[in-house]
PDB file of C-alpha atoms in Angstrom:
ATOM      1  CA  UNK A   3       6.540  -4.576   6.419  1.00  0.00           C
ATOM      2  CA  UNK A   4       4.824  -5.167   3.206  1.00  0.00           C
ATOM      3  CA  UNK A   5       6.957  -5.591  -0.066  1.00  0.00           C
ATOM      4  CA  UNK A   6       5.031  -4.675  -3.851  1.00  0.00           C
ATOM      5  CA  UNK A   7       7.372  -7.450  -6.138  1.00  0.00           C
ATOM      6  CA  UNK A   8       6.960  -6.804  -9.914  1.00  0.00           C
ATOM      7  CA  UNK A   9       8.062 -10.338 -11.641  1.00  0.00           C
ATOM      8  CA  UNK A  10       8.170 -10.363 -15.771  1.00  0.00           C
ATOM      9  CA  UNK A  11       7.533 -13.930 -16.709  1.00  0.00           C
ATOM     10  CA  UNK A  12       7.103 -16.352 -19.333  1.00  0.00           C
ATOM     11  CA  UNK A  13       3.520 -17.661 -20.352  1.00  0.00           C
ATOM     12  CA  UNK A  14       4.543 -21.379 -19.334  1.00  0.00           C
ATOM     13  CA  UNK A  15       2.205 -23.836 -18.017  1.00  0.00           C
ATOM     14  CA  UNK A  16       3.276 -24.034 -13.906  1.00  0.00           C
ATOM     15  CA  UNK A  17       5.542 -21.002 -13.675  1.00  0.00           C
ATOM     16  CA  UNK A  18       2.395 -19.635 -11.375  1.00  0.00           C
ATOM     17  CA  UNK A  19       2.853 -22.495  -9.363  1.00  0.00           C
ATOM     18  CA  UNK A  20       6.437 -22.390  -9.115  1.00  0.00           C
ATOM     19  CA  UNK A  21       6.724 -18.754  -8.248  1.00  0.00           C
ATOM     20  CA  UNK A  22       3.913 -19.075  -5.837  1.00  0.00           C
ATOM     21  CA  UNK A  23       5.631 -22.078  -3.976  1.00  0.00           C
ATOM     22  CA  UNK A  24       8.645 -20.304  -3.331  1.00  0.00           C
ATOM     23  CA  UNK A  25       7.180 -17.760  -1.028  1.00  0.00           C
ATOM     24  CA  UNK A  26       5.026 -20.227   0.773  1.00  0.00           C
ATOM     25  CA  UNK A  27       7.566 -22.917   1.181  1.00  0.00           C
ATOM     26  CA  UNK A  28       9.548 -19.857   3.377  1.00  0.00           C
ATOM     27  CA  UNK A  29       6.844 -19.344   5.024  1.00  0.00           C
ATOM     28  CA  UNK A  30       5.253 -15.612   3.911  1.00  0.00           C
ATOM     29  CA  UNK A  31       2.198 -15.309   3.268  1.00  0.00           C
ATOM     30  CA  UNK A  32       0.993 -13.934   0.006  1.00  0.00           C
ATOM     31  CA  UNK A  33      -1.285 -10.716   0.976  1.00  0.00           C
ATOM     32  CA  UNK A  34      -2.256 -10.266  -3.145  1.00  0.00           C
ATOM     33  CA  UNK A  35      -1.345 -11.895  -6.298  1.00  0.00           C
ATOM     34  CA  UNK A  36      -2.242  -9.970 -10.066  1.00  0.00           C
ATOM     35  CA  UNK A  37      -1.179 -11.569 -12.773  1.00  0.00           C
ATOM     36  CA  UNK A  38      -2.051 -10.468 -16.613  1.00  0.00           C
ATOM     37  CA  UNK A  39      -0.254 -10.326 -20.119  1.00  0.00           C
ATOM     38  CA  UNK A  40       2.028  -7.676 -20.760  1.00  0.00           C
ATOM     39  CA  UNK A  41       2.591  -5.874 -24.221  1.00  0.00           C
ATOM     40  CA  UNK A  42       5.097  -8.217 -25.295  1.00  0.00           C
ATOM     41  CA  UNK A  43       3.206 -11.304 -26.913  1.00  0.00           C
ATOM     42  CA  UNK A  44       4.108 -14.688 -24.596  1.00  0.00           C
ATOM     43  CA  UNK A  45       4.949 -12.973 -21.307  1.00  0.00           C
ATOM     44  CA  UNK A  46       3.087 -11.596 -18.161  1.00  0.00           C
ATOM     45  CA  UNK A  47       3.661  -9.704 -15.171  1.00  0.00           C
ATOM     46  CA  UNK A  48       2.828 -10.839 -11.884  1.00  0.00           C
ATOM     47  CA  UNK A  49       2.486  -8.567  -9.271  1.00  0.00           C
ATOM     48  CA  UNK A  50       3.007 -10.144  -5.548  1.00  0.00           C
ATOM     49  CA  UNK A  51       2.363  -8.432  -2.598  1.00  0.00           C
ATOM     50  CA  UNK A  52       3.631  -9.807   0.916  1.00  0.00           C
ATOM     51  CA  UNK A  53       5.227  -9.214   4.011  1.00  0.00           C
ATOM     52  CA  UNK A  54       8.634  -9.976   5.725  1.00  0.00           C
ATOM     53  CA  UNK A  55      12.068  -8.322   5.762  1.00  0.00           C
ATOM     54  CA  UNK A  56      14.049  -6.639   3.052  1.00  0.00           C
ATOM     55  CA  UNK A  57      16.732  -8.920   3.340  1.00  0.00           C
ATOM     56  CA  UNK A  58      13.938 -11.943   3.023  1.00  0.00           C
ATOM     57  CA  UNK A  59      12.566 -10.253  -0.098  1.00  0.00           C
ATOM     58  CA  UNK A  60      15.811  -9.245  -1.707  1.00  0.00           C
ATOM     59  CA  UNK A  61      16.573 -13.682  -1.233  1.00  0.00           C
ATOM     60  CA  UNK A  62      13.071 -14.773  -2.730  1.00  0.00           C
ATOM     61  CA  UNK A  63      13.678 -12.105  -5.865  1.00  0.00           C
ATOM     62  CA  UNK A  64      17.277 -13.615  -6.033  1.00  0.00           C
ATOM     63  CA  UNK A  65      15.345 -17.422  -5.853  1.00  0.00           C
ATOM     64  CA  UNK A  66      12.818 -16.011  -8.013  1.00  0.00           C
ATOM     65  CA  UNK A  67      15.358 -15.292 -11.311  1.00  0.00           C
ATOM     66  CA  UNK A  68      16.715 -18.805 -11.063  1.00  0.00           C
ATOM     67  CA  UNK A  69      14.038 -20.257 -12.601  1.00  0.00           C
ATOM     68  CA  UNK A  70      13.883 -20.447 -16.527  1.00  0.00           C
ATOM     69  CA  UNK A  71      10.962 -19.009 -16.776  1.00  0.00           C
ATOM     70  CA  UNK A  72      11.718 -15.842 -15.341  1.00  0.00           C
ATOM     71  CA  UNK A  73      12.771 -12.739 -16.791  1.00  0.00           C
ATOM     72  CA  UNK A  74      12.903 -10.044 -14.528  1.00  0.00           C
ATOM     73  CA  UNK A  75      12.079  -9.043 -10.649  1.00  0.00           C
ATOM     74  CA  UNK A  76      11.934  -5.556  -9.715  1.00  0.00           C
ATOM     75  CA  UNK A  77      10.877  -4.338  -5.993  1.00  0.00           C
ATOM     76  CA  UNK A  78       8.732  -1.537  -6.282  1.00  0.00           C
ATOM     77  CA  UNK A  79       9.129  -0.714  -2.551  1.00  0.00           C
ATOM     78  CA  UNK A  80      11.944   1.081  -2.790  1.00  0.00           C
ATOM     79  CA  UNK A  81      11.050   3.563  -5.564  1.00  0.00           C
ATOM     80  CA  UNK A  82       8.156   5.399  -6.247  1.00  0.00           C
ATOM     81  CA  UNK A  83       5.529   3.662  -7.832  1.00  0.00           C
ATOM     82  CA  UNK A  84       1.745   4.009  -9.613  1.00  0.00           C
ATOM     83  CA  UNK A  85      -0.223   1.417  -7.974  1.00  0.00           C
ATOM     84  CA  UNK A  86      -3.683   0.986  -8.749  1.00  0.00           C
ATOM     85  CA  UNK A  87      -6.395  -1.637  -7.931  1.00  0.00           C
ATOM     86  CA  UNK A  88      -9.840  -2.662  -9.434  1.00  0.00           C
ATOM     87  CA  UNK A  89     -12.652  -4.282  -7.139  1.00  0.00           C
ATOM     88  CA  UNK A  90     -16.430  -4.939  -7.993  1.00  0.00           C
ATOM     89  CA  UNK A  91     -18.653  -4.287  -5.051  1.00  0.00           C
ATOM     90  CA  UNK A  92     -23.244  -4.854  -5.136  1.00  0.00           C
ATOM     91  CA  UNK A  93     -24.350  -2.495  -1.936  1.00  0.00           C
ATOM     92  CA  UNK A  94     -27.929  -3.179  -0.621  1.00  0.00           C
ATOM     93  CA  UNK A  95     -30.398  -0.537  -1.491  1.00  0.00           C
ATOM     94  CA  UNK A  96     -33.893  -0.614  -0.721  1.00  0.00           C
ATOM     95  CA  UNK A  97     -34.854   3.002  -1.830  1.00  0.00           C
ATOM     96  CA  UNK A  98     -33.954   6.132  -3.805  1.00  0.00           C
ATOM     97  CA  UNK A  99     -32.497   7.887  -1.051  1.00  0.00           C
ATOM     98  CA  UNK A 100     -29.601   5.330  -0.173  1.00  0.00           C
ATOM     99  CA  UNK A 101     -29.139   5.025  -3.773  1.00  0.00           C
ATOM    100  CA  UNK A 102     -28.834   8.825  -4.003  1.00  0.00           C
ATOM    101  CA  UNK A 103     -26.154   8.383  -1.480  1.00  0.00           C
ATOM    102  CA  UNK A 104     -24.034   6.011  -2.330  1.00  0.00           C
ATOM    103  CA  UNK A 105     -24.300   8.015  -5.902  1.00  0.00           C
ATOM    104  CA  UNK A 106     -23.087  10.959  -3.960  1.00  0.00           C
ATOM    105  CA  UNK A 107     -20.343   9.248  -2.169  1.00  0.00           C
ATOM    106  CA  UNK A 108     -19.254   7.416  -6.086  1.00  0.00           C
ATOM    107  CA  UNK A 109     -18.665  10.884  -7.174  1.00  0.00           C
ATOM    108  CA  UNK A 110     -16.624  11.957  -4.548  1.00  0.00           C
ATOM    109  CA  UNK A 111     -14.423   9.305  -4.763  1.00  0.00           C
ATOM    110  CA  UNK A 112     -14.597   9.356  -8.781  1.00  0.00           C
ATOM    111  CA  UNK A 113     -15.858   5.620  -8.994  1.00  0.00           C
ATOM    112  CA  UNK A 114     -18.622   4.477 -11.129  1.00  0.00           C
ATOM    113  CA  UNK A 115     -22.106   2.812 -10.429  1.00  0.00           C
ATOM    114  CA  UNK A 116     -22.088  -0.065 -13.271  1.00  0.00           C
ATOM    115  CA  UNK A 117     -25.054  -1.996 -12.449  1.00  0.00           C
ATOM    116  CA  UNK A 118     -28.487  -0.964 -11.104  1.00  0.00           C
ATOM    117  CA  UNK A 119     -30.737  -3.365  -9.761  1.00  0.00           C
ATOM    118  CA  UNK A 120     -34.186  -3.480  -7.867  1.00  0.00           C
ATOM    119  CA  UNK A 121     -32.384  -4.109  -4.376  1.00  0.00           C
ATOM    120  CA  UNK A 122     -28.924  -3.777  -4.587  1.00  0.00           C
ATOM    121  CA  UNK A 123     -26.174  -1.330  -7.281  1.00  0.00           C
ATOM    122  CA  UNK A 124     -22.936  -2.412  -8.505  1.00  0.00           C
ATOM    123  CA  UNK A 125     -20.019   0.322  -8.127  1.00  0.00           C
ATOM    124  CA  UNK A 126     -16.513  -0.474 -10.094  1.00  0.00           C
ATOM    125  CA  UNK A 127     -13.866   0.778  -8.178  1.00  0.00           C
ATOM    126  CA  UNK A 128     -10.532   1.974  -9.367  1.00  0.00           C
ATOM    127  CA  UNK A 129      -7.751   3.887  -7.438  1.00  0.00           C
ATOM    128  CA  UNK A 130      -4.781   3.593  -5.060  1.00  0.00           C
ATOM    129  CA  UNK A 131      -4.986   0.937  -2.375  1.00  0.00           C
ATOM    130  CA  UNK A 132      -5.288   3.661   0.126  1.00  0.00           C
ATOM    131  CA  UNK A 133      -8.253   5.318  -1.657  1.00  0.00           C
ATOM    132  CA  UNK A 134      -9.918   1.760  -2.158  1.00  0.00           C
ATOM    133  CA  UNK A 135      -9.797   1.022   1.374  1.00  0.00           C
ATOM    134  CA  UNK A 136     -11.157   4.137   2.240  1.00  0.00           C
ATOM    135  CA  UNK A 137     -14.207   3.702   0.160  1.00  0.00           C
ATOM    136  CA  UNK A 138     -14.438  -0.040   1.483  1.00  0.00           C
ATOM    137  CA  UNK A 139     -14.729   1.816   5.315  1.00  0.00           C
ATOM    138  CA  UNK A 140     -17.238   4.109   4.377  1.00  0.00           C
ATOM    139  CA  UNK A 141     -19.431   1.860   2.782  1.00  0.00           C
ATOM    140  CA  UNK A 142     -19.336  -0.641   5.542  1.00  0.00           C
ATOM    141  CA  UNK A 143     -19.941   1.872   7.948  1.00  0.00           C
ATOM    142  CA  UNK A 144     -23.351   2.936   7.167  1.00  0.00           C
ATOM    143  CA  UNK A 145     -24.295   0.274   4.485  1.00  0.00           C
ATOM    144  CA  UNK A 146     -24.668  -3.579   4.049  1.00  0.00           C
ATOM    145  CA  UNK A 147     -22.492  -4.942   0.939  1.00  0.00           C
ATOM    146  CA  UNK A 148     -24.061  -7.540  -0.248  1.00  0.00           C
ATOM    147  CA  UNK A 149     -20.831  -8.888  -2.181  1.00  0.00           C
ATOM    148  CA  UNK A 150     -17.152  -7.704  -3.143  1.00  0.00           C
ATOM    149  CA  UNK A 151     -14.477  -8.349  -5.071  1.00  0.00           C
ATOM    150  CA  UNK A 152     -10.914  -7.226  -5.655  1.00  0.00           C
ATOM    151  CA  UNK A 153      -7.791  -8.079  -7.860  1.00  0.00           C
ATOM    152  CA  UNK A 154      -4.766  -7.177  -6.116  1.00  0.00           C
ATOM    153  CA  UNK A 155      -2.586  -4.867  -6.466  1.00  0.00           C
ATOM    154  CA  UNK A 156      -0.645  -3.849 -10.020  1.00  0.00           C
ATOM    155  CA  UNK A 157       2.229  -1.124 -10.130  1.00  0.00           C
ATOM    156  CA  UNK A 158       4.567   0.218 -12.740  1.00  0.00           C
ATOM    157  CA  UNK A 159       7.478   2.132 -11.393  1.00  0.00           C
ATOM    158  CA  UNK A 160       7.503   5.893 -12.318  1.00  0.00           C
ATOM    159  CA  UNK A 161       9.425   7.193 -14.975  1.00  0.00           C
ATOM    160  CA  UNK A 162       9.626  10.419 -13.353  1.00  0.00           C
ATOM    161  CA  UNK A 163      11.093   8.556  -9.801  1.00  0.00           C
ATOM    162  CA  UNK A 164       9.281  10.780  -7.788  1.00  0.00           C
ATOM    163  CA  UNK A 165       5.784  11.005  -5.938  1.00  0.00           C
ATOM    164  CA  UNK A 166       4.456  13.017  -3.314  1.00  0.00           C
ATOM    165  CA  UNK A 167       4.660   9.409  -0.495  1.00  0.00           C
ATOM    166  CA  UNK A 168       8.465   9.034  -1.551  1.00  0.00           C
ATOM    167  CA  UNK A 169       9.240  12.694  -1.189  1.00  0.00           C
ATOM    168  CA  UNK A 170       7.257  12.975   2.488  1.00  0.00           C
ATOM    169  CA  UNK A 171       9.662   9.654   3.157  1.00  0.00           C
ATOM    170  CA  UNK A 172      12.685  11.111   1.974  1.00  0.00           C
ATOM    171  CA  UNK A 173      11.733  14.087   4.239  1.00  0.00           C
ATOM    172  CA  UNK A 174      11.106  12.105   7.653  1.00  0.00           C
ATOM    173  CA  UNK A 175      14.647  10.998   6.978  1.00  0.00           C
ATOM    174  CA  UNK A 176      16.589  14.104   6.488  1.00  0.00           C
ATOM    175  CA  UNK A 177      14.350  15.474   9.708  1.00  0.00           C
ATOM    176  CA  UNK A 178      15.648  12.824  12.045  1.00  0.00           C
ATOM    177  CA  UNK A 179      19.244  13.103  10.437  1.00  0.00           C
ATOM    178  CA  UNK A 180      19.079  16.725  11.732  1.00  0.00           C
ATOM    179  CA  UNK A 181      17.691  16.551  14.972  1.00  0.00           C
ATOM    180  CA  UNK A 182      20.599  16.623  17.726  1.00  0.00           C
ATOM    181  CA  UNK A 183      20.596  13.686  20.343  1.00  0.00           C
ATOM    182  CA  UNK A 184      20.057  15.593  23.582  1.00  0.00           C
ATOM    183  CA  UNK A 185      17.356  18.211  23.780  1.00  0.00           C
ATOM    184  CA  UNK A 186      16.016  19.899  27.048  1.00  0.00           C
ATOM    185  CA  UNK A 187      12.702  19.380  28.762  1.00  0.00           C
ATOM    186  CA  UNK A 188       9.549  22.299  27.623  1.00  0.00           C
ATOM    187  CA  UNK A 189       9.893  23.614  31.323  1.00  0.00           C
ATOM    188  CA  UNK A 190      13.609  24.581  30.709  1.00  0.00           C
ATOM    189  CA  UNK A 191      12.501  27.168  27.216  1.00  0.00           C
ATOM    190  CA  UNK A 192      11.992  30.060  29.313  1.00  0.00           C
ATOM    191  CA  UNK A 193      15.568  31.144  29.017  1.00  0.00           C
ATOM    192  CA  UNK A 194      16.962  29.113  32.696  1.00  0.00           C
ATOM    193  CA  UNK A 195      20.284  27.628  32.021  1.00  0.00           C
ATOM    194  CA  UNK A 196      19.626  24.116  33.034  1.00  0.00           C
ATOM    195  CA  UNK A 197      21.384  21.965  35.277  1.00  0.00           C
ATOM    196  CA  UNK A 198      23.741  19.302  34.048  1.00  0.00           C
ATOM    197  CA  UNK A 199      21.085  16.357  36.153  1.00  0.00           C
ATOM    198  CA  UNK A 200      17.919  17.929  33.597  1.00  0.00           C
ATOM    199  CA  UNK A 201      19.563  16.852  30.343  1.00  0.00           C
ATOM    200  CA  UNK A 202      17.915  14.082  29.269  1.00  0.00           C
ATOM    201  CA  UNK A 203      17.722  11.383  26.182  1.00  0.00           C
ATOM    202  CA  UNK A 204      15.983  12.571  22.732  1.00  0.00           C
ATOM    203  CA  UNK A 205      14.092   9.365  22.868  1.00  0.00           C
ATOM    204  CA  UNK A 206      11.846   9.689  26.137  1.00  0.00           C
ATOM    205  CA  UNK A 207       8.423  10.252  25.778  1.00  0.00           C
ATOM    206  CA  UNK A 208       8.212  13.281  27.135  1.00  0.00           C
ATOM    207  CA  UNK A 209       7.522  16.969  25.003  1.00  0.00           C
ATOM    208  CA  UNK A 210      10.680  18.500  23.850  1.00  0.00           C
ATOM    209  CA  UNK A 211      11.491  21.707  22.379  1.00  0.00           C
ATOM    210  CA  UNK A 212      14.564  22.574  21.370  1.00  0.00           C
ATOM    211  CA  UNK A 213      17.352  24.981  22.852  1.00  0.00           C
TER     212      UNK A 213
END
């Protein structure tokens, strides 16, 4: 599973290093890494994104604060977040009518053409990670990107502690808490008592529906 860690640092030559080594030296592998000043002069926030257990991430953050340098590590996984991401990317165009559609498809998506050029446009791109890598499928799709780039994830948690993703989460959960743990096969719903031999286990893969 993938874990967003927001860590409030101090602008000191090798803390990148440090913090960086710590997650490698245990063997994760870093799937992002955003790192820019903060509104407090002489500290920045990094923003790490990588994978592993909870109880592997909740160890690194609790490595992570030993160091001096350090000031605070938050996981934005378990609360609801904004999470945005930036990426540059030049798509080959060789006439009006691509670059009419790819226009089309930047408006849709709300991202801007920057740069124009005689064979190729520049589009910044700014959104959730899931709305980035949808634009990143379309394009490759049907087009030919000539070159890309992206920084990473960044997230702030919201003030408000909700979102529509935590509240469809906190949904699933009640859902399963509710459903009972025997349930009869489909055949069974036309109003036949079944026999005690047809009860079978919630979790086989067959279609339920529920008496």
């Amino acid at each position: 599973m993938k874990y967003v860690v927001s860590i409030l640092v101090e602008d000191e030559p090798g803390v990148l290093s440090r913090l960086t080594n710590l997650f490698v030296r245990r063997g994760y592998n870093i799937k992002s890494l955003a790192v820019g000043e903060t509104q407090i002069y002489g500290m920045s926030r990094m923003t790490v994104v990588v994978e592993g257990t909870e109880a592997i991430v909740i160890q690194l953050m609790n490595q992570a604060l030993k160091l001096i340098e350090v000031i605070a590590v938050d996981n934005l996984s378990k609360n609801p977040t904004v999470e945005r991401e930036l990426g540059l990317m030049k798509i080959f165009t060789d006439n009006a009518q691509v670059r009419g559609e790819i226009q089309t498809i930047c408006d849709i998506y709300r991202f801007n053409i920057c740069e124009i050029g005689t064979y190729s446009v520049t589009v910044e791109i700014v959104g959730d990670p899931g709305k980035v890598r949808s634009f990143y499928r379309m394009i490759q799709e049907k087009y030919k990107i000539l070159e890309s780039v992206r920084t990473g994830l960044i997230g702030l948690a919201r003030t408000s502690k909700i979102s529509s993703e935590f509240i469809r989460r906190e949904n699933d959960v009640e859902k399963e808490k509710e459903k009972p743990a025997v349930m009869y096969r489909t055949d069974f719903s036309s109003g036949e008592e079944p026999e005690p031999s047809d009860l079978i286990d919630y979790a086989s893969q067959y279609t339920w529906s529920l008496i």
